[in-house]
mmCIF file of C-alpha atoms in Angstrom:
data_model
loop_
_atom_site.group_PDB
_atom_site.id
_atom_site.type_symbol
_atom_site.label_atom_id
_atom_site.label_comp_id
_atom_site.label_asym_id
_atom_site.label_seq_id
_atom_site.Cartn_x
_atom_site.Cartn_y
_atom_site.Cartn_z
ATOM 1 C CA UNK T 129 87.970 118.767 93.576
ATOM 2 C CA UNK T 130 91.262 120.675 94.561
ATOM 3 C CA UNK T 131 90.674 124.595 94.179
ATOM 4 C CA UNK T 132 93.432 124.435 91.938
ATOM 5 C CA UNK T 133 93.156 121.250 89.860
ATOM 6 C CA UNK T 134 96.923 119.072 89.541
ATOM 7 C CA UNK T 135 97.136 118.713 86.303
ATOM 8 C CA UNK T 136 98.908 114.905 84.267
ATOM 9 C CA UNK T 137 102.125 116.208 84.388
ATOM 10 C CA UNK T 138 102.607 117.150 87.701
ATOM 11 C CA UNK T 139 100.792 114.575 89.384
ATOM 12 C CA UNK T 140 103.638 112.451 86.918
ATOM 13 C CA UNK T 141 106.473 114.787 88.359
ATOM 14 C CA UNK T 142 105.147 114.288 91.833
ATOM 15 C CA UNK T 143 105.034 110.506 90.829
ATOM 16 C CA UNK T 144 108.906 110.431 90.392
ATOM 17 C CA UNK T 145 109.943 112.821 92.659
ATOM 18 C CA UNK T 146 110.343 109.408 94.927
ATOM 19 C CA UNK T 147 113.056 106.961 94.271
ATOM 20 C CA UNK T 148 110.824 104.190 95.494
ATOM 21 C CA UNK T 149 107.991 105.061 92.406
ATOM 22 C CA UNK T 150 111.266 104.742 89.979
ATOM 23 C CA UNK T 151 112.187 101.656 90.953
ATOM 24 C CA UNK T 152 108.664 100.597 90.935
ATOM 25 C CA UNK T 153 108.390 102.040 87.047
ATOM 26 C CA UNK T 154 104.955 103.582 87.888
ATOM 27 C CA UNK T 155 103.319 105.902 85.755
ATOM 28 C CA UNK T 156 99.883 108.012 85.397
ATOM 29 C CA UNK T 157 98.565 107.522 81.931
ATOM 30 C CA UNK T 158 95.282 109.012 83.056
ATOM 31 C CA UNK T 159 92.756 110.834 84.706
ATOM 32 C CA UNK T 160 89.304 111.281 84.072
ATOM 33 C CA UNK T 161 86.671 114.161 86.049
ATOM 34 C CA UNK T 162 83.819 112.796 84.423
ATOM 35 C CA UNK T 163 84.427 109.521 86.175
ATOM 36 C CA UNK T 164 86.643 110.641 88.993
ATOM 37 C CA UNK T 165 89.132 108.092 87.392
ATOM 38 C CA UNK T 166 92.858 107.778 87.668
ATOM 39 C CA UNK T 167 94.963 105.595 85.515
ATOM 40 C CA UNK T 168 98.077 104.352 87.139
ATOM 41 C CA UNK T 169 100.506 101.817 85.717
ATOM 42 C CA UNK T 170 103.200 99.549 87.319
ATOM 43 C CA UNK T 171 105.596 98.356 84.590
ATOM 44 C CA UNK T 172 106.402 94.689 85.125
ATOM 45 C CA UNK T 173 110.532 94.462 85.988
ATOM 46 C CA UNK T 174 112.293 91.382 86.792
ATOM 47 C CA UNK T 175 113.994 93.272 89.960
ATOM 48 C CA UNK T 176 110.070 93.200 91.601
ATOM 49 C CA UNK T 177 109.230 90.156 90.916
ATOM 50 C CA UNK T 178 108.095 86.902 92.949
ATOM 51 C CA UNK T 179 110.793 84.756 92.076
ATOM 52 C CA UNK T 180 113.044 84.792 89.401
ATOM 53 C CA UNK T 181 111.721 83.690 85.731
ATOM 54 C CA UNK T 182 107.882 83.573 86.935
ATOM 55 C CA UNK T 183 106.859 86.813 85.577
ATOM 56 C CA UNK T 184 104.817 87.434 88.441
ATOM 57 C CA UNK T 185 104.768 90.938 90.764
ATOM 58 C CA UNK T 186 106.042 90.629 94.089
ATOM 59 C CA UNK T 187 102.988 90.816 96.462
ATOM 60 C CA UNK T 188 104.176 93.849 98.521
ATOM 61 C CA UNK T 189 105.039 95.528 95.030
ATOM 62 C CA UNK T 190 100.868 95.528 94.780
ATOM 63 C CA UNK T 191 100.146 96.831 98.149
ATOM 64 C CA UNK T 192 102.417 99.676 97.386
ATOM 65 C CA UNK T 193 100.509 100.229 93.908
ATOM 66 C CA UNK T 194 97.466 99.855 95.705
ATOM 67 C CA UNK T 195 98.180 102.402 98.222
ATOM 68 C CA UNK T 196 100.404 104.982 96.009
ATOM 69 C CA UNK T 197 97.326 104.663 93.692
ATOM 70 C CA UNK T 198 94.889 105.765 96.518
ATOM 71 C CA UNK T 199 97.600 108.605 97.660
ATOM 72 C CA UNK T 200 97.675 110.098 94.246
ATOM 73 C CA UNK T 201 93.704 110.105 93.358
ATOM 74 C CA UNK T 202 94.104 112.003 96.882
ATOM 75 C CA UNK T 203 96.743 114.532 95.489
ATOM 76 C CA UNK T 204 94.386 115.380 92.362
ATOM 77 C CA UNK T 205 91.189 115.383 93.895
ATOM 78 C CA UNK T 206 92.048 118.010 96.767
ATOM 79 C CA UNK T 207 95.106 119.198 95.517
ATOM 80 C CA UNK T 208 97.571 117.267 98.305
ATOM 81 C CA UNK T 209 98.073 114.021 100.017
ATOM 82 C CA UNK T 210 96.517 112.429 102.804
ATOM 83 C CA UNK T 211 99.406 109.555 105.014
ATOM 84 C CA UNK T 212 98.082 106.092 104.919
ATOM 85 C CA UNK T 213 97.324 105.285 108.548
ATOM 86 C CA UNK T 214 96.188 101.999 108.121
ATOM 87 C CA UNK T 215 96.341 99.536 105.073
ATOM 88 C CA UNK T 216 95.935 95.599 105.203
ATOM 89 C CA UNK T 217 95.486 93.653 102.252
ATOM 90 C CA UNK T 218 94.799 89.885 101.946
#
């Protein structure tokens, strides 16, 4: 754990600090120590979709859950980020 733990509402500040995570519509609803557990959502927007009318995220619009996810349990565990070097999803 950080020496100084980041607390909901900054890791949420932190969040949308970034245009990129306000386009995106992301949010942290939660985080848990007992579990080591971090709730993130991504709030469904016709501007990310797949194609028009299919309700359906945009694959890339995952990966960048998937690794802003992974960057923020990062940020409240030690207290900072960590840059992706490498991600590949299939």
């Amino acid at each position: 754990m950080a020496s100084t733990p980041v607390d909901l509402d900054t890791l949420n500040e932190m969040l949308l600090d970034c245009p990129f995570h306000q386009v995106l519509g992301l949010n942290i609803e939660s985080t848990d120590d007992a579990t080591d557990t971090l709730v993130m959502r991504l709030h469904f927007d016709e501007r990310i979709s797949r194609a028009e009318g299919t309700g359906q995220h945009h694959g890339g619009v995952i990966a960048s859950l998937i690794d802003i996810a992974g960057d923020f349990a990062l940020i409240w565990q030690l207290g900072h980020g960590v840059p992706t070097i490498n991600f590949r999803t299939d």
